[in-house]
CSV table of C-alpha atoms in Angstrom, one decimal:
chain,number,residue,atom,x,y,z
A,593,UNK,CA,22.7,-10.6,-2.5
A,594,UNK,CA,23.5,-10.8,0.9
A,595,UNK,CA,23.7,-7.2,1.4
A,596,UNK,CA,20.1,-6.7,-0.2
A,597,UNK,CA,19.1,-9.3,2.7
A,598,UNK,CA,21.1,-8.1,5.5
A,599,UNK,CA,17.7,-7.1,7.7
A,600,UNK,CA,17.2,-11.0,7.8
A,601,UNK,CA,20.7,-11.5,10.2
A,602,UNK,CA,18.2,-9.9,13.0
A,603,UNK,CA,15.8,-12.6,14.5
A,604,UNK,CA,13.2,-10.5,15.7
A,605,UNK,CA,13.1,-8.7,11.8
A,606,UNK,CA,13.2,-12.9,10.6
A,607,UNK,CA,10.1,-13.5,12.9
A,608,UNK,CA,8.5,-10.8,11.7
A,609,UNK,CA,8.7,-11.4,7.9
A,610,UNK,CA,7.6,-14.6,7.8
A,611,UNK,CA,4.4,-13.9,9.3
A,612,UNK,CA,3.8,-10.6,7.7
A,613,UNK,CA,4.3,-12.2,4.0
A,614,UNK,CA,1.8,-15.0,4.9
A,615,UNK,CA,-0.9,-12.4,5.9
A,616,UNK,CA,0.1,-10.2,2.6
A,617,UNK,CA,-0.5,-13.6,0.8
A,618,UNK,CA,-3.8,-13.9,2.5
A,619,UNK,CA,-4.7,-10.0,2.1
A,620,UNK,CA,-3.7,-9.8,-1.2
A,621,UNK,CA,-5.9,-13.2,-2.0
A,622,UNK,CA,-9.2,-11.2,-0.8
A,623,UNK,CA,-7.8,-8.1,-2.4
A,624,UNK,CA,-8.9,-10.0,-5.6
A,625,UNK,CA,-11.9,-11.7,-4.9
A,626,UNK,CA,-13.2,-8.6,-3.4
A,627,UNK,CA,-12.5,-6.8,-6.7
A,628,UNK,CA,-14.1,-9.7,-9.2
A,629,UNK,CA,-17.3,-10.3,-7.1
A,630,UNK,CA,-18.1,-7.0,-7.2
A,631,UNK,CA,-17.0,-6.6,-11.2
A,632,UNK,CA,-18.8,-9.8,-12.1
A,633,UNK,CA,-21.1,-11.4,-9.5
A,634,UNK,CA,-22.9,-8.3,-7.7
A,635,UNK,CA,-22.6,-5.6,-10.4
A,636,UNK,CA,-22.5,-6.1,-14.0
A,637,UNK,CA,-19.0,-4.9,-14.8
A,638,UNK,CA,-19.5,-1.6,-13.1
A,639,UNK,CA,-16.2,-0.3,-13.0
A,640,UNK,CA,-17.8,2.6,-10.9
A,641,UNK,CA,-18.6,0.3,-8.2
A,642,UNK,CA,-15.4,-0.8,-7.7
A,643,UNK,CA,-14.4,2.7,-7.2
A,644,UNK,CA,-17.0,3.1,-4.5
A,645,UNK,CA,-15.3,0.1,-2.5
A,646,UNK,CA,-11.8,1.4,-3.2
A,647,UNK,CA,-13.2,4.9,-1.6
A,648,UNK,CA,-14.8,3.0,1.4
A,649,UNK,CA,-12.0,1.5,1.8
A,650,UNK,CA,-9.3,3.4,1.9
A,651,UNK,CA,-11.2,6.9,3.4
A,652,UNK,CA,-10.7,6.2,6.6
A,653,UNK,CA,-7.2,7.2,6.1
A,654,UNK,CA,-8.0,10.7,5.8
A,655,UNK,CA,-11.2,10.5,8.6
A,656,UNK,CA,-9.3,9.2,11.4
A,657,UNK,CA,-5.7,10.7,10.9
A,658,UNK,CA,-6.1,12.8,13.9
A,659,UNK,CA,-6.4,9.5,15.3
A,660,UNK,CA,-4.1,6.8,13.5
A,661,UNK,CA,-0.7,9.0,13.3
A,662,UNK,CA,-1.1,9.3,17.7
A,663,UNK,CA,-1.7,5.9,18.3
A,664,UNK,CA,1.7,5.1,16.3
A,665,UNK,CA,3.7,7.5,18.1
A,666,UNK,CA,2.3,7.4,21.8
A,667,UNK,CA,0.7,3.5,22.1
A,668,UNK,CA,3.0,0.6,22.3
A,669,UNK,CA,3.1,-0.6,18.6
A,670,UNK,CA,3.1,-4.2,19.1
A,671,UNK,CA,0.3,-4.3,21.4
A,672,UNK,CA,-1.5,-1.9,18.7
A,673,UNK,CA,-0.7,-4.6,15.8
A,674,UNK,CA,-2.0,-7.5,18.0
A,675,UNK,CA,-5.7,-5.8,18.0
A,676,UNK,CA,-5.6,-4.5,14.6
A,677,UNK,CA,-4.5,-7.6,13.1
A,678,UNK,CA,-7.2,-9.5,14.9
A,679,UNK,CA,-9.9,-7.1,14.2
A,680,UNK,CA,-9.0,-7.4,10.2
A,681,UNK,CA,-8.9,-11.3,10.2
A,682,UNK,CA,-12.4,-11.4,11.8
A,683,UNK,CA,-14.0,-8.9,9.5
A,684,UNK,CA,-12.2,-11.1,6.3
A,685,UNK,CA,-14.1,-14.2,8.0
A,686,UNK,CA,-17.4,-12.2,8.2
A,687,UNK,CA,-17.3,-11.6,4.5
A,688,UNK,CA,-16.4,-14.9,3.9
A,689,UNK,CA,-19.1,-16.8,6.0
A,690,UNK,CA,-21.4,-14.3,3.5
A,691,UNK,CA,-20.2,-14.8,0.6
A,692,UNK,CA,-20.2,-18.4,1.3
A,693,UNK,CA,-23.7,-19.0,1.9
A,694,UNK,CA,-24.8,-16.8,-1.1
A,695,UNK,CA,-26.4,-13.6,1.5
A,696,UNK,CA,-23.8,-11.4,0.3
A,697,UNK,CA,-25.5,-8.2,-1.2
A,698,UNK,CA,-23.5,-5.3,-2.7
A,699,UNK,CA,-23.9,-3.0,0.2
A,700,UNK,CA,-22.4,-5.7,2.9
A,701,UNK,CA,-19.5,-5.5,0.6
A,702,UNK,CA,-19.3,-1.4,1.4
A,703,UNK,CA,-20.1,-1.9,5.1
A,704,UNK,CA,-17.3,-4.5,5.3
A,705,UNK,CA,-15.0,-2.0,3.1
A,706,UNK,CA,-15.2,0.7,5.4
A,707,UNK,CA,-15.2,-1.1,8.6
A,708,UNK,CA,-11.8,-2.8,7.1
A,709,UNK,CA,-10.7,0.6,6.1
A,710,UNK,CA,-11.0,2.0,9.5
A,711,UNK,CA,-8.6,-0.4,11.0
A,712,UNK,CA,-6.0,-0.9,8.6
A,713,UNK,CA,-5.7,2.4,9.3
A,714,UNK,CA,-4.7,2.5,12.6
A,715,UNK,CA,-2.9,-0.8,11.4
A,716,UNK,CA,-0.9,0.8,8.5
A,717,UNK,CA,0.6,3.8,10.6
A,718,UNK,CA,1.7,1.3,13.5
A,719,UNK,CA,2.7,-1.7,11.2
A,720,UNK,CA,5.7,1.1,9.0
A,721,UNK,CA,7.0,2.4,12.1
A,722,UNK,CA,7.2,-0.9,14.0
A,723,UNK,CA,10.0,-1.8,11.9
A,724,UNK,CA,12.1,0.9,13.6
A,725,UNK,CA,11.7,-1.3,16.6
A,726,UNK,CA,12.8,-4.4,14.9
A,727,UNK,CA,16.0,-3.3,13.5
A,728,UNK,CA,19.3,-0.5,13.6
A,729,UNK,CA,18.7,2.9,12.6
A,730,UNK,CA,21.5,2.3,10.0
A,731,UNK,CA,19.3,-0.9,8.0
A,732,UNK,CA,15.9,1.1,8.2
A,733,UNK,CA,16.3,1.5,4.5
A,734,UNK,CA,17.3,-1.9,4.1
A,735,UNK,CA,14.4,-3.2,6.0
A,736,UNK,CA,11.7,-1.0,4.6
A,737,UNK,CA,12.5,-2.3,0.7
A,738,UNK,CA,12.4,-5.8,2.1
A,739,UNK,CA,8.7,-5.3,3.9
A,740,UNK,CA,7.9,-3.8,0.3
A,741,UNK,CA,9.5,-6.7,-1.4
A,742,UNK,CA,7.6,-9.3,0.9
A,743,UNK,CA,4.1,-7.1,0.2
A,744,UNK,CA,4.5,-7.7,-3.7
A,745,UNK,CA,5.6,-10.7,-3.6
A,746,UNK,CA,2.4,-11.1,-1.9
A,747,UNK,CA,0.8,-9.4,-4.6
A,748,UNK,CA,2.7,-11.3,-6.6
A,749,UNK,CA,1.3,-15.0,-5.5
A,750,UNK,CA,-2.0,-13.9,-4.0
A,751,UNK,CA,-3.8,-12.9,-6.9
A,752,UNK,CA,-2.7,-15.9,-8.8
A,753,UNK,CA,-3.9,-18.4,-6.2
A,754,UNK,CA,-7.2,-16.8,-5.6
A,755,UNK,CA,-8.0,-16.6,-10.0
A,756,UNK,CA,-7.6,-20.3,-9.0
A,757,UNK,CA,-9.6,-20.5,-6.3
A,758,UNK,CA,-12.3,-18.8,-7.4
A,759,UNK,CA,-12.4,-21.0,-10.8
A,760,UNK,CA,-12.4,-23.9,-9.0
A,761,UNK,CA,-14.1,-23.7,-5.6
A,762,UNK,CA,-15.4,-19.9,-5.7
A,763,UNK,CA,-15.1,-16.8,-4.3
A,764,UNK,CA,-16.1,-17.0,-0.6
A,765,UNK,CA,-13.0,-19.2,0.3
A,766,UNK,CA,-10.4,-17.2,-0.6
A,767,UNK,CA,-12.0,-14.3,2.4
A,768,UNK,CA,-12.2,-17.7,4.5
A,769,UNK,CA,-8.3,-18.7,3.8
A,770,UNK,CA,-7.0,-14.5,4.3
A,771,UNK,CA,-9.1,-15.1,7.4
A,772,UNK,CA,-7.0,-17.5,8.6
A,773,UNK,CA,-3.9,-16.0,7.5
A,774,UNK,CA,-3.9,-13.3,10.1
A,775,UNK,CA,-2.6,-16.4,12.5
A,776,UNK,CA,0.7,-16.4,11.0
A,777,UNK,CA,1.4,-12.5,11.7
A,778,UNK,CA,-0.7,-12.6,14.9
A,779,UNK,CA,1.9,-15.8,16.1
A,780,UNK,CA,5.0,-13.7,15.1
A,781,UNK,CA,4.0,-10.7,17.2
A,782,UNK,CA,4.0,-13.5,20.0
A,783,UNK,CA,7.4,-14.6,18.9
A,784,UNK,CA,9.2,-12.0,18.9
A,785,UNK,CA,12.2,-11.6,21.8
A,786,UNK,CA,10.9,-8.3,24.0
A,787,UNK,CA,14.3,-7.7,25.3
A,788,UNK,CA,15.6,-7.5,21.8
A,789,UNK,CA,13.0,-4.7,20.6
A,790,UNK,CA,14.5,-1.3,19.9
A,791,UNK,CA,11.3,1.0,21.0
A,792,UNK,CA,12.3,4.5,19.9
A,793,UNK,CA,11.5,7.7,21.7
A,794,UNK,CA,7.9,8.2,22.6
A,795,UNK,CA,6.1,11.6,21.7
A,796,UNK,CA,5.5,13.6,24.7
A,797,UNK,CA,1.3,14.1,25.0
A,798,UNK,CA,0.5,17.6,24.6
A,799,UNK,CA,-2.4,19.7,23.2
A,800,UNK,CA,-2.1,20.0,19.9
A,801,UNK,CA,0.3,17.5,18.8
A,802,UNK,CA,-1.6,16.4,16.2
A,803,UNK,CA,-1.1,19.4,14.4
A,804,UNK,CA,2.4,19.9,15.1
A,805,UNK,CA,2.5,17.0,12.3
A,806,UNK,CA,1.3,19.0,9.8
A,807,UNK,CA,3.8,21.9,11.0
A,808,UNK,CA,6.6,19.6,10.8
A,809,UNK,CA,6.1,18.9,7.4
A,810,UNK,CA,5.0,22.3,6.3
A,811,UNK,CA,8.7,23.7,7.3
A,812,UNK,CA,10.2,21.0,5.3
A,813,UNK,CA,10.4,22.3,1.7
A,814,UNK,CA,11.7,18.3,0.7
A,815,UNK,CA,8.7,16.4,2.4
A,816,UNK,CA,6.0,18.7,1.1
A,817,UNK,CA,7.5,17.8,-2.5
A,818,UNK,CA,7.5,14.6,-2.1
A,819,UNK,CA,4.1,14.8,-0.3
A,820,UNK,CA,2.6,16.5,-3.3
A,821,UNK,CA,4.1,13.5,-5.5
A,822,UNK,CA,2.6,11.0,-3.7
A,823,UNK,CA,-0.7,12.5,-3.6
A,824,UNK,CA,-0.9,12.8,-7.3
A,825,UNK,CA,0.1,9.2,-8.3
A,826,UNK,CA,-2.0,7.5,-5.3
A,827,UNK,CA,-4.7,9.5,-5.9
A,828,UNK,CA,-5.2,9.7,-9.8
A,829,UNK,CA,-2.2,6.7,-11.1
A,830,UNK,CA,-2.7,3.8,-8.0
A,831,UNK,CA,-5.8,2.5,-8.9
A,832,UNK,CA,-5.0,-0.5,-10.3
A,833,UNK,CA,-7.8,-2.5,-9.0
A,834,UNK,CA,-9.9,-0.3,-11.7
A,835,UNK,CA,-7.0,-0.4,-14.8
A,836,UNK,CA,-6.3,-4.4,-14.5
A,837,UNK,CA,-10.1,-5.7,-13.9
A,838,UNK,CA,-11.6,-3.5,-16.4
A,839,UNK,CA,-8.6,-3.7,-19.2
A,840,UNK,CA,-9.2,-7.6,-18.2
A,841,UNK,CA,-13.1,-8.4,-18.6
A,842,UNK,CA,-14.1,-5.3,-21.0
A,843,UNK,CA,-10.7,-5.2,-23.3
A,844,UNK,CA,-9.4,-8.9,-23.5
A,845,UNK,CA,-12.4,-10.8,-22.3
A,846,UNK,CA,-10.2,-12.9,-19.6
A,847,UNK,CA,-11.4,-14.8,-16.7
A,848,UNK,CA,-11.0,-15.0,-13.3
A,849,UNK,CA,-7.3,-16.4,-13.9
A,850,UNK,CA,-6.3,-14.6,-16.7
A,851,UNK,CA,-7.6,-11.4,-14.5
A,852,UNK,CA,-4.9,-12.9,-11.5
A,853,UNK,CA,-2.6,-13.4,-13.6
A,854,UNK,CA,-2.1,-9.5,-14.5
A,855,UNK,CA,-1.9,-8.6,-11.4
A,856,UNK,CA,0.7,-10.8,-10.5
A,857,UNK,CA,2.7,-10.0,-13.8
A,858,UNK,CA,3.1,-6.5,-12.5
A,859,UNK,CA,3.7,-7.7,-8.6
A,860,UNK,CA,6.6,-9.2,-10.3
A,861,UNK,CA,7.5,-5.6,-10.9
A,862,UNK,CA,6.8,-4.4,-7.7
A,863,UNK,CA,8.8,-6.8,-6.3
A,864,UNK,CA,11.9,-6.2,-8.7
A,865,UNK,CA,11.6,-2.5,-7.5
A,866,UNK,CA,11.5,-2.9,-3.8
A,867,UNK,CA,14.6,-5.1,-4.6
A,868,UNK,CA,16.4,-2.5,-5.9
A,869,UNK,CA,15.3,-0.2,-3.7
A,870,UNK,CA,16.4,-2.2,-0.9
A,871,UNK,CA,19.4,-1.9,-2.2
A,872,UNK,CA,20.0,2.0,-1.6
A,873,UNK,CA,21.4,3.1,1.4
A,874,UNK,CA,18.9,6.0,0.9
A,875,UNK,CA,16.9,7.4,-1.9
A,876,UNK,CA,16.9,10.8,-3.1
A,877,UNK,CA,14.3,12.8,-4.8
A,878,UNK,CA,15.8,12.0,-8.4
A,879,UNK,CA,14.9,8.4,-8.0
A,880,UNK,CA,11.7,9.9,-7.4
A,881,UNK,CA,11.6,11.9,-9.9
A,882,UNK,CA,12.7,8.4,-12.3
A,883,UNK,CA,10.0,6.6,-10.9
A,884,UNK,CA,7.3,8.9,-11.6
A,885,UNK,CA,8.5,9.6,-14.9
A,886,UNK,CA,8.4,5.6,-15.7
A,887,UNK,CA,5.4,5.1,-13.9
A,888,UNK,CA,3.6,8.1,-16.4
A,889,UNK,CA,5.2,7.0,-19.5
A,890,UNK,CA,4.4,3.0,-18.8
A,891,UNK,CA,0.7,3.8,-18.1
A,892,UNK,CA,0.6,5.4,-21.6
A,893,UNK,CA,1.8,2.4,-23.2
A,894,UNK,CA,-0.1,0.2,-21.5
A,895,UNK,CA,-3.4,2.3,-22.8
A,896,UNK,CA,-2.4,1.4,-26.1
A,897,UNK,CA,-1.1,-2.0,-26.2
A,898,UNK,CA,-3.3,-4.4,-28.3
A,899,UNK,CA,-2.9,-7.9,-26.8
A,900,UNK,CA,-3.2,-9.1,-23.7
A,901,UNK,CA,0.4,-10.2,-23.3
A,902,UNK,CA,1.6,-7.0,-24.3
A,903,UNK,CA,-0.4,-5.6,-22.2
A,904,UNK,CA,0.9,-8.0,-19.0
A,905,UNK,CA,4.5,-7.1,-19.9
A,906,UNK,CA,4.0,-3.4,-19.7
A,907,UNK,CA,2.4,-4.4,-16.3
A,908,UNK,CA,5.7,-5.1,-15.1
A,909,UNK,CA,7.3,-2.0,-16.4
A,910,UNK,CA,5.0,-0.4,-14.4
A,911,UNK,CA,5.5,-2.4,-11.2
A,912,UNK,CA,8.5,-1.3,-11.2
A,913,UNK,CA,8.1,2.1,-11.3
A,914,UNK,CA,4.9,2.4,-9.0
A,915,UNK,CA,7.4,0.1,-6.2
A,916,UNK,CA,10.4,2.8,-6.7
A,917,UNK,CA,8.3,5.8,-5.9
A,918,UNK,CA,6.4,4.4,-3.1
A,919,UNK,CA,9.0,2.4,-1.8
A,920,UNK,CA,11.9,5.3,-2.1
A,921,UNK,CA,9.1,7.6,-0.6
A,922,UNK,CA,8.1,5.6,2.5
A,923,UNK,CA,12.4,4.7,3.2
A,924,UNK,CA,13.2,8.8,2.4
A,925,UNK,CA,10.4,10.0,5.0
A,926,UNK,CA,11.5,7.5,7.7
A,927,UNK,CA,15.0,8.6,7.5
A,928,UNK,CA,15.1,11.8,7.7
A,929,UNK,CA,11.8,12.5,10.0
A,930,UNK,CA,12.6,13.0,13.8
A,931,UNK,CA,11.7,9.7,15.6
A,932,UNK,CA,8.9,11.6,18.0
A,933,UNK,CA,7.3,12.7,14.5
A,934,UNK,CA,7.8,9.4,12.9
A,935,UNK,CA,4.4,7.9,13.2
A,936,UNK,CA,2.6,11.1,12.8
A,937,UNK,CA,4.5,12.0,9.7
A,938,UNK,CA,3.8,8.4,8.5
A,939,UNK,CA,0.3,8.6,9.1
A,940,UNK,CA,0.0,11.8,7.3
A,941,UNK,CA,2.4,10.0,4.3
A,942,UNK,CA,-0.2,7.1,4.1
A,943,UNK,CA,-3.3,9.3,4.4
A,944,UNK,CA,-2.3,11.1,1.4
A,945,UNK,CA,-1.1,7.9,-0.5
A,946,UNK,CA,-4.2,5.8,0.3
A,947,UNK,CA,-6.7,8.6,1.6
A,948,UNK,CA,-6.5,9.9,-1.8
A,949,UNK,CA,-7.9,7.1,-3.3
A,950,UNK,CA,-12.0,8.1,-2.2
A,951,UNK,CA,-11.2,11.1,-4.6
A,952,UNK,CA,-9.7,9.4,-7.4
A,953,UNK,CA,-11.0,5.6,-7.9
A,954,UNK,CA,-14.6,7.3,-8.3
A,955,UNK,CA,-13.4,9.4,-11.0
A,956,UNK,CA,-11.1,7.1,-12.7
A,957,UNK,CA,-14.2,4.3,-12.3
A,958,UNK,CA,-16.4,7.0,-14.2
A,959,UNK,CA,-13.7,7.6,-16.8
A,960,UNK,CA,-13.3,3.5,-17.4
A,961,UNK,CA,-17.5,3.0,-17.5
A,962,UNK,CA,-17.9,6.6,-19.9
A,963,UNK,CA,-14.7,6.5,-22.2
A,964,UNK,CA,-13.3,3.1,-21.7
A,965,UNK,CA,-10.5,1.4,-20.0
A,966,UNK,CA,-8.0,3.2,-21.8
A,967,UNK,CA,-8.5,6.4,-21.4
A,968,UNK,CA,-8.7,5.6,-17.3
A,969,UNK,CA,-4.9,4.7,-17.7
A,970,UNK,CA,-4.7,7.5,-19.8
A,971,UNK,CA,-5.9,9.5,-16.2
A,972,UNK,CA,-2.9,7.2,-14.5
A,973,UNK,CA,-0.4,8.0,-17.1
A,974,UNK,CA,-0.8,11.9,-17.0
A,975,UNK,CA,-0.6,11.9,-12.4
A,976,UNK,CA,2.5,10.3,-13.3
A,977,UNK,CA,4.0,12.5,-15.7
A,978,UNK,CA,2.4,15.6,-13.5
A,979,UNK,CA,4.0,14.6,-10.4
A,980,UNK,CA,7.7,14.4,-12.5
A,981,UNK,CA,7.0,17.8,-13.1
A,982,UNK,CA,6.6,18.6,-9.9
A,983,UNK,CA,10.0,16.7,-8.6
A,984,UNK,CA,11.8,19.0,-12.0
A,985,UNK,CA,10.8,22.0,-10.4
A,986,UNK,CA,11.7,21.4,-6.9
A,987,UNK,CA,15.4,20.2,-8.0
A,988,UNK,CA,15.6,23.5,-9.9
A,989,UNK,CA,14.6,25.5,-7.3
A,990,UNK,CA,15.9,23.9,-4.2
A,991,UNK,CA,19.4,21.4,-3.7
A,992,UNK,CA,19.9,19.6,-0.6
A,993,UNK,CA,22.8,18.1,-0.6
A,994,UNK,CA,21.9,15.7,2.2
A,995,UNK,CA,18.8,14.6,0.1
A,996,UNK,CA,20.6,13.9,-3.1
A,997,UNK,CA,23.4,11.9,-2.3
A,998,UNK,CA,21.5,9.1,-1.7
A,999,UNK,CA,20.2,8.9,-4.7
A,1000,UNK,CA,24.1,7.5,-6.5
């Protein structure tokens, strides 16, 4: 175990964790209530709706890339982290204050999507490539699976607590406790030792260099593949908001904790795969390839399972599978992306992984209210399966030798 750990043995990377999982706790807490007020209290199980927030949210991604992949590479991260950071825990106390005084309306929920949205995503870019600072080029790897492992284990005790919460005390409190939690990562930032910081080379500011992200990666046969994989299982498959709330209230008829309790069930899973992901000293596109494949085939089970235990336990399955792909992707790009490129190539990575989600989560959200549930993860279990094909028909095609050997 100790090699799975190894980031840890660096202080700076120690200080860092701590805070960041208390903040995932937090995050992943209003994740939840976000998604059941608007399922249960504002709507009436409009699966559409949450969708529309999902879209809100995550857009931004795509709107501001020109944006979010220069800050990462030309501002000082840290610095960049302190405002973001900030800026998120006050809008999660905005939302709070309203839905603790019973003012909030569905449309404040939007605003407050969007305006979250558009800075987590000059947060996201900043926050994957800071780790390069924290730690040695050789334990990248090793310290991207453990940030993943620390995000679902957030996921992983978040959603549980806030089912709680919301049973017992209500909704608005979990936005007012994630408010709060932004102290712990905001503290670390503080923490850390400067002199020990690893700041790697700074992108020269030119004309154009925005688009000489997209040039980078269009002469890379490898990330373009793995680009295209991404797209098509964040887009269509990574809406899980949509598959666990509605399988939950429409299918099973669960509550609030019963609802948290899937979506920790397959956090265990995410957590599990970050594990073994941080295990590799790098991926290859195989294991991408394996984790789509999985991540397809699970989400066809799960549209058939007939319990709601069943149903939990395939969760995990899929945890798994969803962790490996993302995970492996994020590690694969990092390593073998030039450092200068790294944040722009990053933001581009996340703008397809989360910017996709405005075009999907409406569409899958249609699918769940028109069809039912199932057939949404039946949307989810063919981007998988799609994007497996994809990975087949690069490996025929095109062997890199460099790629593949770290997936053994």
């Amino acid at each position: 175990m100790e090699g799975i750990f190894r980031s840890l043995q660096n202080p700076n990377y120690r200080i860092w964790a701590a805070g960041a999982l208390v903040s995932n706790i937090g995050s992943w807490m209003q994740r939840t209530a976000q998604d059941w007020i608007v399922l249960t209290e504002l709507t009436h199980r409009n699966a559409t709706a949450v969708g529309i927030v999902m879209g809100l949210q995550f857009g931004p991604q795509i709107l501001l890339l020109p944006l979010t992949g220069f800050a990462a590479d030309h501002l000082d991260r840290r610095k960049l982290l302190f405002c973001t950071q900030a800026a998120m825990g006050l809008l999660a106390l905005g939302l709070g204050l309203l839905v603790v005084t019973g003012l909030v309306r569905l449309w404040h929920v939007y605003v407050f999507a969007f305006l979250l949205g558009c800075t987590a995503a000059f947060d996201s870019p900043a926050r994957q490539t800071f780790v390069a600072e924290l730690v040695d080029e050789r334990h990248l790897p090793n310290a991207v699976g453990l940030n993943s492992t620390s995000f679902n284990a957030a996921r992983m005790i978040g959603p549980a607590i806030a089912g709680g919460l919301i049973a017992g005390v209500g909704s608005g409190w979990v936005f007012l406790i994630n408010a709060f939690s932004f102290l712990a990562v905001l503290c670390s930032l503080s923490f850390l030792r400067l002199d020990q910081l690893k700041p790697g080379h700074r992108a020269v500011r030119t004309r154009g260099s925005f688009v000489e992200g997209f040039r980078y990666v269009l002469r890379r046969p490898d990330l373009k593949v793995i680009l295209l994989m991404l797209f098509l299982v964040g887009t269509f498959g990574l809406n899980f908001p949509i598959f666990i709330s509605t399988m939950a209230v429409s299918v099973f008829h669960a509550g609030a904790g019963q609802y948290g309790l899937l979506t920790s069930m397959m956090a265990a899973g995410s957590v599990t795969g970050a594990l073994m992901a941080a295990t590799r000293a790098k991926p290859g596109i195989p294991v991408l390839l394996a984790g789509a494949a999985t991540f397809g085939g699970g989400c066809a089970v799960a549209a058939v399972m007939p319990s709601y235990m069943l149903f939990g336990l395939v969760l995990f399955v899929i945890g798994i599978a969803a962790q490996t792909l993302t995970t492996s992707t994020n590690s694969l790009v990092q390593t073998s992306t030039e450092p200068g490129m790294r944040g722009r190539v990053i933001a581009i990575l996340l703008a397809i992984a989360l910017g996709g989600t405005p075009i999907g989560a409406p569409i899958v959200g249609w699918v769940a209210d028109t069809f039912g549930p199932r057939w949404a993860l039946g949307v989810g279990a063919a981007a998988g399966l799609l994007a497996a094909a994809v990975a087949v028909i690069y490996l025929a095609r095109h062997r890199h030798p460099a790629l593949d050997a770290g997936s053994a």
